[in-house]
Short mmCIF file of N, CA, C and O in Angstrom, two decimals:
data_model
loop_
_atom_site.label_atom_id
_atom_site.label_comp_id
_atom_site.label_asym_id
_atom_site.label_seq_id
_atom_site.Cartn_x
_atom_site.Cartn_y
_atom_site.Cartn_z
N UNK A 5 -44.17 -120.11 8.33
CA UNK A 5 -45.22 -120.73 7.96
C UNK A 5 -44.93 -120.90 6.70
O UNK A 5 -45.15 -119.32 5.86
N UNK A 6 -45.09 -121.68 5.51
CA UNK A 6 -44.39 -121.76 4.12
C UNK A 6 -45.84 -120.72 3.86
O UNK A 6 -47.12 -121.41 4.54
N UNK A 7 -45.75 -120.32 2.47
CA UNK A 7 -46.48 -119.42 1.60
C UNK A 7 -47.85 -120.35 0.83
O UNK A 7 -47.14 -122.40 0.48
N UNK A 8 -48.60 -120.43 1.07
CA UNK A 8 -50.00 -121.59 0.38
C UNK A 8 -50.72 -120.72 -1.06
O UNK A 8 -50.77 -119.57 -1.00
N UNK A 9 -50.67 -121.34 -2.22
CA UNK A 9 -50.82 -120.35 -3.34
C UNK A 9 -51.43 -121.54 -4.40
O UNK A 9 -51.65 -122.53 -4.60
N UNK A 10 -52.84 -120.16 -4.37
CA UNK A 10 -53.30 -120.46 -5.79
C UNK A 10 -52.81 -120.21 -7.35
O UNK A 10 -52.43 -119.00 -7.36
N UNK A 11 -52.72 -120.86 -7.30
CA UNK A 11 -52.42 -120.66 -9.57
C UNK A 11 -53.87 -120.31 -10.22
O UNK A 11 -54.65 -121.74 -10.24
N UNK A 12 -53.44 -118.96 -11.05
CA UNK A 12 -55.02 -119.14 -11.34
C UNK A 12 -54.80 -118.91 -12.74
O UNK A 12 -53.90 -117.88 -13.45
N UNK A 13 -55.42 -120.09 -13.92
CA UNK A 13 -54.82 -119.21 -15.44
C UNK A 13 -55.91 -118.18 -15.80
O UNK A 13 -56.57 -118.31 -16.10
N UNK A 14 -54.80 -117.47 -16.43
CA UNK A 14 -55.82 -116.47 -17.00
C UNK A 14 -55.75 -116.09 -17.98
O UNK A 14 -56.97 -115.07 -18.78
N UNK A 15 -55.66 -117.16 -19.11
CA UNK A 15 -56.22 -117.03 -20.40
C UNK A 15 -57.03 -117.86 -20.63
O UNK A 15 -58.16 -118.58 -21.73
N UNK A 16 -58.21 -119.04 -19.75
CA UNK A 16 -58.90 -119.97 -19.30
C UNK A 16 -60.16 -118.65 -19.47
O UNK A 16 -60.65 -117.72 -19.18
N UNK A 17 -61.26 -119.96 -20.07
CA UNK A 17 -62.22 -119.29 -20.56
C UNK A 17 -63.23 -120.53 -20.71
O UNK A 17 -63.03 -121.57 -20.73
N UNK A 18 -64.51 -120.55 -20.57
CA UNK A 18 -65.49 -122.03 -19.67
C UNK A 18 -65.03 -122.47 -21.59
O UNK A 18 -65.72 -122.11 -22.31
N UNK A 19 -65.55 -123.95 -21.26
CA UNK A 19 -65.20 -124.73 -22.69
C UNK A 19 -66.60 -124.81 -23.19
O UNK A 19 -66.77 -124.97 -24.45
N UNK A 20 -67.72 -125.05 -22.55
CA UNK A 20 -68.63 -124.73 -22.85
C UNK A 20 -69.59 -123.88 -23.90
O UNK A 20 -70.18 -123.60 -24.75
N UNK A 21 -68.67 -122.93 -23.75
CA UNK A 21 -68.47 -121.36 -24.19
C UNK A 21 -67.81 -120.92 -25.50
O UNK A 21 -66.38 -120.76 -25.41
N UNK A 22 -68.04 -119.81 -26.23
CA UNK A 22 -66.81 -119.65 -27.60
C UNK A 22 -66.29 -118.83 -26.73
O UNK A 22 -66.69 -117.46 -25.52
N UNK A 23 -65.07 -119.01 -26.02
CA UNK A 23 -63.91 -117.25 -26.35
C UNK A 23 -64.22 -116.27 -27.00
O UNK A 23 -63.52 -116.36 -27.93
N UNK A 24 -64.02 -115.23 -25.98
CA UNK A 24 -64.31 -113.59 -26.75
C UNK A 24 -62.83 -113.17 -27.18
O UNK A 24 -61.73 -114.19 -27.12
N UNK A 25 -62.73 -112.84 -28.01
CA UNK A 25 -61.76 -112.18 -28.66
C UNK A 25 -60.75 -110.98 -27.80
O UNK A 25 -59.36 -111.65 -28.49
N UNK A 26 -61.64 -110.91 -26.53
CA UNK A 26 -60.26 -109.88 -25.02
C UNK A 26 -60.69 -110.32 -24.29
O UNK A 26 -61.99 -110.20 -24.30
N UNK A 27 -59.77 -109.64 -23.93
CA UNK A 27 -60.09 -110.49 -22.21
C UNK A 27 -61.16 -108.85 -21.74
O UNK A 27 -61.44 -107.97 -22.58
N UNK A 28 -61.73 -108.96 -20.94
CA UNK A 28 -61.70 -110.23 -19.95
C UNK A 28 -61.94 -112.10 -19.65
O UNK A 28 -63.32 -111.76 -20.20
N UNK A 29 -61.24 -112.16 -19.96
CA UNK A 29 -61.57 -114.32 -19.67
C UNK A 29 -61.91 -114.53 -18.54
O UNK A 29 -61.88 -113.60 -17.85
N UNK A 30 -62.51 -115.73 -18.31
CA UNK A 30 -62.90 -116.32 -16.92
C UNK A 30 -62.29 -116.43 -16.52
O UNK A 30 -62.09 -115.93 -15.06
N UNK A 31 -61.07 -117.03 -16.98
CA UNK A 31 -60.05 -116.56 -15.78
C UNK A 31 -59.30 -115.08 -14.89
O UNK A 31 -59.00 -114.98 -14.15
N UNK A 32 -59.13 -114.56 -15.57
CA UNK A 32 -59.65 -113.40 -15.54
C UNK A 32 -59.98 -112.63 -13.98
O UNK A 32 -60.21 -112.33 -13.24
N UNK A 33 -61.56 -113.26 -14.25
CA UNK A 33 -62.57 -112.47 -13.27
C UNK A 33 -62.47 -113.46 -12.33
O UNK A 33 -62.92 -112.45 -10.72
N UNK A 34 -62.33 -114.51 -12.62
CA UNK A 34 -62.17 -115.83 -11.41
C UNK A 34 -60.84 -115.31 -10.25
O UNK A 34 -61.05 -114.74 -9.07
N UNK A 35 -60.07 -114.54 -10.91
CA UNK A 35 -58.89 -114.05 -10.56
C UNK A 35 -59.52 -112.39 -9.58
O UNK A 35 -58.76 -112.75 -8.72
N UNK A 36 -59.83 -111.81 -10.06
CA UNK A 36 -60.55 -110.66 -9.71
C UNK A 36 -60.90 -110.71 -8.26
O UNK A 36 -61.23 -110.62 -7.81
N UNK A 37 -61.86 -111.76 -8.36
CA UNK A 37 -63.06 -112.14 -7.76
C UNK A 37 -61.93 -112.75 -6.63
O UNK A 37 -62.24 -112.40 -4.76
N UNK A 38 -61.06 -113.99 -6.82
CA UNK A 38 -60.64 -114.35 -5.44
C UNK A 38 -59.37 -112.75 -4.81
O UNK A 38 -59.32 -113.39 -3.76
N UNK A 39 -58.77 -111.84 -5.52
CA UNK A 39 -58.10 -111.38 -4.99
C UNK A 39 -59.21 -110.65 -4.19
O UNK A 39 -58.10 -109.72 -2.52
N UNK A 40 -60.62 -109.98 -4.86
CA UNK A 40 -61.69 -108.73 -3.82
C UNK A 40 -61.45 -110.14 -2.08
O UNK A 40 -61.51 -109.22 -1.19
N UNK A 41 -61.84 -111.05 -2.09
CA UNK A 41 -61.80 -111.86 -1.11
C UNK A 41 -60.87 -112.40 0.04
O UNK A 41 -61.00 -112.53 1.32
N UNK A 42 -59.35 -112.56 -0.81
CA UNK A 42 -58.38 -113.21 -0.29
C UNK A 42 -58.75 -112.34 1.27
O UNK A 42 -58.00 -113.48 2.38
N UNK A 43 -58.17 -111.05 0.53
CA UNK A 43 -57.24 -110.43 2.14
C UNK A 43 -58.87 -110.42 3.63
O UNK A 43 -58.18 -110.94 4.31
N UNK A 44 -59.93 -110.41 2.98
CA UNK A 44 -61.38 -111.15 4.41
C UNK A 44 -60.76 -112.43 5.20
O UNK A 44 -61.21 -112.65 5.89
N UNK A 45 -60.80 -113.10 3.75
CA UNK A 45 -60.73 -114.25 4.49
C UNK A 45 -59.28 -114.72 4.84
O UNK A 45 -58.87 -116.01 6.17
N UNK A 46 -58.01 -114.35 4.43
CA UNK A 46 -56.69 -114.44 5.20
C UNK A 46 -55.81 -113.25 5.05
O UNK A 46 -55.00 -113.25 4.72
N UNK A 47 -56.55 -113.23 7.10
CA UNK A 47 -55.53 -111.31 7.10
C UNK A 47 -53.96 -111.40 7.35
O UNK A 47 -53.47 -110.54 6.81
N UNK A 48 -53.70 -113.14 7.38
CA UNK A 48 -52.27 -113.09 7.42
C UNK A 48 -52.00 -113.25 6.78
O UNK A 48 -50.57 -113.94 6.61
N UNK A 49 -52.31 -113.24 5.26
CA UNK A 49 -51.27 -113.42 4.10
C UNK A 49 -50.41 -114.91 4.08
O UNK A 49 -49.82 -114.99 3.09
N UNK A 50 -51.13 -115.14 4.31
CA UNK A 50 -50.83 -116.93 4.14
C UNK A 50 -51.36 -117.25 3.10
O UNK A 50 -50.23 -118.56 2.49
N UNK A 51 -52.30 -116.52 2.42
CA UNK A 51 -52.25 -117.51 0.78
C UNK A 51 -51.59 -116.19 0.61
O UNK A 51 -52.01 -114.79 0.18
N UNK A 52 -51.01 -117.28 -0.94
CA UNK A 52 -50.48 -116.14 -2.14
C UNK A 52 -51.67 -116.69 -3.14
O UNK A 52 -51.43 -117.14 -3.53
N UNK A 53 -52.46 -115.70 -4.29
CA UNK A 53 -52.76 -116.08 -5.35
C UNK A 53 -51.96 -115.16 -6.19
O UNK A 53 -51.58 -114.16 -6.49
N UNK A 54 -51.67 -116.44 -7.38
CA UNK A 54 -50.33 -115.59 -8.60
C UNK A 54 -51.19 -116.51 -9.52
O UNK A 54 -51.25 -117.46 -10.27
N UNK A 55 -51.67 -115.40 -10.41
CA UNK A 55 -52.11 -115.20 -11.91
C UNK A 55 -50.55 -115.84 -12.42
O UNK A 55 -49.49 -115.69 -12.64
N UNK A 56 -51.13 -116.84 -13.74
CA UNK A 56 -50.04 -117.27 -14.96
C UNK A 56 -50.67 -117.77 -15.90
O UNK A 56 -52.06 -117.28 -15.81
N UNK A 57 -49.67 -117.35 -17.11
CA UNK A 57 -50.25 -117.50 -18.38
C UNK A 57 -50.89 -118.76 -19.02
O UNK A 57 -52.41 -118.60 -19.46
N UNK A 58 -50.45 -119.74 -18.51
CA UNK A 58 -51.65 -120.52 -18.88
C UNK A 58 -51.57 -122.21 -18.34
O UNK A 58 -50.27 -122.26 -17.76
N UNK A 59 -52.19 -122.68 -17.88
CA UNK A 59 -51.71 -124.44 -16.26
C UNK A 59 -52.19 -125.15 -17.88
O UNK A 59 -52.19 -126.85 -17.81
N UNK A 60 -52.09 -125.07 -19.16
CA UNK A 60 -51.95 -126.06 -20.77
C UNK A 60 -53.83 -127.19 -20.12
O UNK A 60 -53.10 -128.96 -19.86
N UNK A 61 -54.83 -127.04 -19.73
CA UNK A 61 -55.98 -127.56 -19.55
C UNK A 61 -57.11 -126.84 -20.31
O UNK A 61 -57.91 -126.64 -19.96
N UNK A 62 -57.33 -126.66 -21.57
CA UNK A 62 -57.60 -125.20 -22.14
C UNK A 62 -58.56 -126.32 -22.09
O UNK A 62 -59.89 -124.98 -22.65
N UNK A 63 -59.15 -127.07 -22.86
CA UNK A 63 -60.54 -127.25 -23.06
C UNK A 63 -60.95 -128.23 -21.89
O UNK A 63 -62.27 -128.46 -21.86
N UNK A 64 -60.68 -127.42 -20.19
CA UNK A 64 -61.10 -127.73 -19.30
C UNK A 64 -62.11 -126.68 -18.70
O UNK A 64 -61.54 -126.46 -17.35
N UNK A 65 -62.01 -125.56 -19.38
CA UNK A 65 -62.63 -124.24 -18.70
C UNK A 65 -61.42 -123.66 -17.32
O UNK A 65 -60.98 -123.82 -17.70
N UNK A 66 -62.25 -122.62 -16.88
CA UNK A 66 -60.78 -122.66 -15.46
C UNK A 66 -60.33 -122.97 -14.83
O UNK A 66 -61.33 -124.06 -14.41
N UNK A 67 -59.28 -122.95 -14.84
CA UNK A 67 -58.46 -123.64 -14.26
C UNK A 67 -57.91 -123.24 -13.36
O UNK A 67 -56.80 -121.99 -13.51
N UNK A 68 -57.42 -123.92 -11.49
CA UNK A 68 -56.89 -123.19 -11.01
C UNK A 68 -56.12 -124.96 -10.22
O UNK A 68 -56.47 -124.88 -9.82
N UNK A 69 -54.56 -124.67 -9.35
CA UNK A 69 -53.80 -125.04 -8.94
C UNK A 69 -53.57 -124.73 -7.75
O UNK A 69 -53.87 -123.01 -7.42
N UNK A 70 -53.78 -125.49 -6.86
CA UNK A 70 -53.27 -125.35 -4.91
C UNK A 70 -52.02 -126.04 -4.83
O UNK A 70 -51.93 -126.49 -5.10
N UNK A 71 -51.04 -125.36 -4.30
CA UNK A 71 -49.67 -125.74 -4.70
C UNK A 71 -49.11 -124.77 -2.85
O UNK A 71 -49.25 -124.34 -2.14
N UNK A 72 -48.50 -125.88 -2.47
CA UNK A 72 -47.18 -125.28 -1.09
C UNK A 72 -46.39 -126.22 -0.75
O UNK A 72 -46.48 -127.53 -1.26
N UNK A 73 -45.08 -125.88 -0.31
CA UNK A 73 -44.31 -127.53 -0.15
C UNK A 73 -45.10 -127.70 0.20
O UNK A 73 -45.24 -128.12 1.94
N UNK A 74 -43.71 -129.37 0.36
CA UNK A 74 -44.21 -130.36 1.25
C UNK A 74 -45.40 -131.04 1.58
O UNK A 74 -45.76 -131.66 2.38
N UNK A 75 -46.61 -129.98 0.27
CA UNK A 75 -48.45 -130.96 0.23
C UNK A 75 -48.21 -131.37 -1.01
O UNK A 75 -47.68 -130.71 -1.78
N UNK A 76 -49.59 -132.18 -1.07
CA UNK A 76 -50.07 -132.62 -2.09
C UNK A 76 -51.16 -130.71 -2.96
O UNK A 76 -50.75 -129.77 -2.34
N UNK A 77 -50.59 -131.52 -4.65
CA UNK A 77 -50.84 -130.05 -5.28
C UNK A 77 -52.48 -131.17 -5.39
O UNK A 77 -52.60 -131.40 -6.37
N UNK A 78 -53.19 -129.74 -5.89
CA UNK A 78 -54.66 -129.50 -6.68
C UNK A 78 -54.98 -129.27 -7.80
O UNK A 78 -54.35 -127.61 -7.72
N UNK A 79 -55.30 -129.71 -8.66
CA UNK A 79 -55.79 -129.23 -9.89
C UNK A 79 -57.07 -129.06 -10.09
O UNK A 79 -58.02 -130.27 -9.76
N UNK A 80 -57.93 -127.88 -10.11
CA UNK A 80 -58.93 -127.36 -10.71
C UNK A 80 -59.58 -127.27 -11.43
O UNK A 80 -58.98 -126.47 -11.71
N UNK A 81 -61.08 -127.57 -12.52
CA UNK A 81 -60.82 -127.75 -13.80
C UNK A 81 -62.68 -127.07 -14.26
O UNK A 81 -62.57 -127.09 -13.31
N UNK A 82 -62.39 -126.66 -14.94
CA UNK A 82 -64.39 -126.25 -14.97
C UNK A 82 -65.02 -125.35 -14.13
O UNK A 82 -66.22 -125.45 -13.76
N UNK A 83 -64.59 -124.40 -13.97
CA UNK A 83 -64.22 -123.58 -12.71
C UNK A 83 -65.61 -122.43 -13.30
O UNK A 83 -65.15 -122.26 -14.23
N UNK A 84 -65.87 -121.50 -12.25
CA UNK A 84 -66.70 -120.63 -13.40
C UNK A 84 -67.09 -119.29 -12.20
O UNK A 84 -66.46 -119.37 -10.96
N UNK A 85 -66.28 -118.08 -12.57
CA UNK A 85 -66.40 -116.53 -12.07
C UNK A 85 -67.88 -116.79 -11.19
O UNK A 85 -68.50 -117.74 -11.60
N UNK A 86 -67.32 -116.49 -9.85
CA UNK A 86 -68.73 -116.00 -8.94
C UNK A 86 -69.22 -117.24 -8.59
O UNK A 86 -68.35 -117.44 -6.80
N UNK A 87 -69.23 -118.32 -8.46
CA UNK A 87 -69.67 -119.56 -7.75
C UNK A 87 -68.03 -120.81 -7.13
O UNK A 87 -68.51 -120.69 -6.25
N UNK A 88 -67.34 -119.96 -7.65
CA UNK A 88 -65.79 -121.10 -7.73
C UNK A 88 -65.25 -120.06 -6.57
O UNK A 88 -64.12 -120.77 -5.76
N UNK A 89 -65.15 -118.77 -6.59
CA UNK A 89 -63.80 -118.63 -5.81
C UNK A 89 -64.28 -118.25 -3.96
O UNK A 89 -63.15 -118.79 -3.36
N UNK A 90 -65.39 -118.31 -3.74
CA UNK A 90 -65.56 -118.31 -2.52
C UNK A 90 -65.18 -120.02 -1.73
O UNK A 90 -64.35 -119.66 -0.58
N UNK A 91 -65.47 -120.52 -2.95
CA UNK A 91 -65.58 -122.50 -2.40
C UNK A 91 -64.16 -123.02 -3.15
O UNK A 91 -63.64 -123.39 -1.49
N UNK A 92 -63.40 -121.91 -3.43
CA UNK A 92 -61.71 -122.33 -3.69
C UNK A 92 -61.40 -121.59 -2.15
O UNK A 92 -59.97 -122.01 -1.69
N UNK A 93 -61.62 -120.76 -1.44
CA UNK A 93 -61.09 -120.11 -0.85
C UNK A 93 -61.58 -121.01 0.97
O UNK A 93 -60.41 -121.08 1.89
N UNK A 94 -62.31 -121.50 0.29
CA UNK A 94 -62.99 -122.28 1.73
C UNK A 94 -62.73 -123.50 1.81
O UNK A 94 -61.36 -124.13 2.33
N UNK A 95 -61.57 -123.52 0.91
CA UNK A 95 -60.74 -125.12 0.09
C UNK A 95 -59.72 -124.75 1.22
O UNK A 95 -58.88 -125.23 1.33
N UNK A 96 -59.07 -123.42 0.67
CA UNK A 96 -57.69 -123.15 0.98
C UNK A 96 -57.52 -123.56 2.61
O UNK A 96 -56.85 -123.59 3.55
N UNK A 97 -58.84 -123.03 3.53
CA UNK A 97 -58.93 -122.73 4.42
C UNK A 97 -58.31 -124.40 5.31
O UNK A 97 -57.79 -124.16 6.76
N UNK A 98 -59.29 -125.26 4.54
CA UNK A 98 -59.09 -127.10 4.95
C UNK A 98 -57.52 -127.20 4.45
O UNK A 98 -57.08 -128.04 5.40
N UNK A 99 -57.02 -126.72 3.71
CA UNK A 99 -55.35 -127.53 3.30
C UNK A 99 -54.21 -126.73 3.88
O UNK A 99 -53.69 -127.42 4.62
N UNK A 100 -54.51 -125.59 4.22
CA UNK A 100 -53.80 -124.92 5.16
C UNK A 100 -53.50 -126.04 6.70
O UNK A 100 -52.45 -126.09 6.95
N UNK A 101 -54.08 -126.05 7.10
CA UNK A 101 -55.06 -126.71 8.76
C UNK A 101 -54.41 -128.44 8.06
O UNK A 101 -54.12 -128.34 9.52
N UNK A 102 -53.93 -128.78 7.15
CA UNK A 102 -53.68 -130.30 6.53
C UNK A 102 -52.70 -130.08 6.80
O UNK A 102 -51.75 -129.31 6.33
N UNK A 103 -51.75 -131.58 7.62
CA UNK A 103 -50.56 -131.58 7.65
C UNK A 103 -49.71 -131.97 6.70
O UNK A 103 -48.46 -131.17 6.10
N UNK A 104 -50.35 -132.51 5.56
CA UNK A 104 -49.78 -132.65 3.57
C UNK A 104 -50.57 -132.14 2.97
O UNK A 104 -50.51 -132.79 1.46
N UNK A 105 -52.12 -131.62 3.29
CA UNK A 105 -53.02 -131.39 2.16
C UNK A 105 -53.28 -131.96 1.81
O UNK A 105 -54.56 -132.10 0.98
N UNK A 106 -53.92 -133.40 2.46
CA UNK A 106 -54.70 -134.00 1.88
C UNK A 106 -56.47 -133.29 2.97
O UNK A 106 -56.47 -134.09 3.97
N UNK A 107 -56.49 -133.04 1.75
CA UNK A 107 -58.58 -132.60 2.54
C UNK A 107 -59.70 -133.63 2.52
O UNK A 107 -59.78 -134.39 1.51
N UNK A 108 -60.43 -133.89 3.53
CA UNK A 108 -60.99 -135.09 3.32
C UNK A 108 -62.82 -134.41 2.26
O UNK A 108 -62.90 -133.71 2.66
N UNK A 109 -62.53 -135.38 1.89
CA UNK A 109 -63.40 -135.61 0.90
C UNK A 109 -64.73 -134.75 1.00
O UNK A 109 -65.05 -133.65 -0.03
N UNK A 110 -64.77 -135.31 1.99
CA UNK A 110 -67.39 -134.44 2.18
C UNK A 110 -66.64 -133.11 3.18
O UNK A 110 -67.67 -132.47 3.14
N UNK A 111 -65.16 -132.63 3.45
CA UNK A 111 -65.53 -130.90 4.13
C UNK A 111 -64.93 -130.41 1.91
O UNK A 111 -65.56 -129.26 2.93
N UNK A 112 -64.48 -130.75 1.27
CA UNK A 112 -63.98 -130.30 0.10
C UNK A 112 -65.43 -129.61 -0.61
O UNK A 112 -67.00 -130.09 -0.12
N UNK A 113 -65.77 -128.04 -0.20
CA UNK A 113 -67.07 -127.74 -1.32
C UNK A 113 -67.55 -128.19 -2.02
O UNK A 113 -67.25 -128.67 -3.09
N UNK A 114 -68.75 -128.92 -2.09
CA UNK A 114 -69.02 -129.57 -3.57
C UNK A 114 -68.78 -129.44 -4.74
O UNK A 114 -68.84 -129.91 -5.55
N UNK A 115 -69.20 -128.20 -4.72
CA UNK A 115 -69.45 -127.52 -6.05
C UNK A 115 -67.79 -127.65 -6.63
O UNK A 115 -67.19 -127.82 -7.90
N UNK A 116 -66.89 -127.93 -5.87
CA UNK A 116 -65.14 -128.32 -6.19
C UNK A 116 -65.16 -129.74 -6.20
O UNK A 116 -64.15 -130.24 -6.86
N UNK A 117 -66.16 -130.60 -5.67
CA UNK A 117 -65.79 -132.24 -5.38
C UNK A 117 -65.85 -132.24 -6.93
O UNK A 117 -64.81 -133.78 -7.37
N UNK A 118 -66.30 -132.29 -7.96
CA UNK A 118 -66.73 -132.35 -9.36
C UNK A 118 -65.69 -131.94 -9.78
O UNK A 118 -64.94 -132.17 -11.49
N UNK A 119 -64.33 -130.57 -9.46
CA UNK A 119 -64.22 -130.25 -10.39
C UNK A 119 -62.89 -130.26 -10.25
O UNK A 119 -61.34 -129.93 -10.86
N UNK A 120 -62.43 -131.34 -9.39
CA UNK A 120 -61.37 -132.06 -9.40
C UNK A 120 -60.38 -132.92 -10.42
O UNK A 120 -61.18 -133.80 -10.25
N UNK A 121 -59.64 -132.21 -10.59
CA UNK A 121 -58.98 -132.97 -11.94
C UNK A 121 -57.44 -134.11 -11.28
O UNK A 121 -57.64 -134.62 -12.12
N UNK A 122 -56.91 -133.38 -10.67
CA UNK A 122 -55.44 -134.54 -10.07
C UNK A 122 -55.79 -133.68 -9.05
O UNK A 122 -55.96 -132.44 -8.37
N UNK A 123 -54.16 -134.91 -7.95
CA UNK A 123 -54.23 -134.77 -6.58
C UNK A 123 -52.88 -135.38 -7.23
O UNK A 123 -53.19 -136.50 -6.96
N UNK A 124 -52.05 -134.68 -6.24
CA UNK A 124 -51.16 -134.56 -7.03
C UNK A 124 -49.88 -135.33 -5.51
O UNK A 124 -50.13 -134.17 -4.44
N UNK A 125 -49.14 -136.09 -4.59
CA UNK A 125 -48.68 -136.50 -3.74
C UNK A 125 -47.56 -135.27 -4.01
O UNK A 125 -47.33 -135.26 -4.84
N UNK A 126 -46.97 -134.62 -2.29
CA UNK A 126 -46.27 -134.17 -1.98
C UNK A 126 -44.93 -134.85 -2.67
O UNK A 126 -45.01 -136.53 -2.56
N UNK A 127 -43.55 -134.38 -3.23
CA UNK A 127 -43.01 -134.78 -3.09
C UNK A 127 -41.91 -135.35 -2.74
O UNK A 127 -41.42 -134.86 -1.23
N UNK A 128 -41.15 -137.13 -2.20
CA UNK A 128 -40.32 -137.18 -1.08
C UNK A 128 -38.97 -136.92 -1.54
O UNK A 128 -38.23 -136.90 -2.37
N UNK A 129 -39.02 -135.86 -0.04
CA UNK A 129 -37.12 -135.42 -0.50
C UNK A 129 -36.41 -135.98 0.62
O UNK A 129 -35.74 -135.52 0.51
N UNK A 130 -37.12 -137.04 0.85
CA UNK A 130 -36.05 -138.24 1.92
C UNK A 130 -34.65 -138.66 1.31
O UNK A 130 -35.10 -139.34 -0.12
#
């Protein structure tokens, strides 16, 4: 089974607040929360949480991308630590079960519905 990846920007901070001079930034905090919850929710290690230095959406607070080969890629913005970690992992369960990464809108956790910035269809390899 291919890995499903959460790419978490570690330099992100909520755009509504002044960015602190030193870490931890909100992206780091969200990354820690995801790591602590992930093993419980995905004991088979089907989800990889990967920190990245920047996802180039700095005006949009905490940013996370969800990706897997041959599936749609999602970009979530304006996430907040605490509220978003559980919702992202709930979304990952739906994403993993979907054949091409297309998650039914009504099933997406409500907190994430307004946070979807981009849905990128899978690349056609034929």
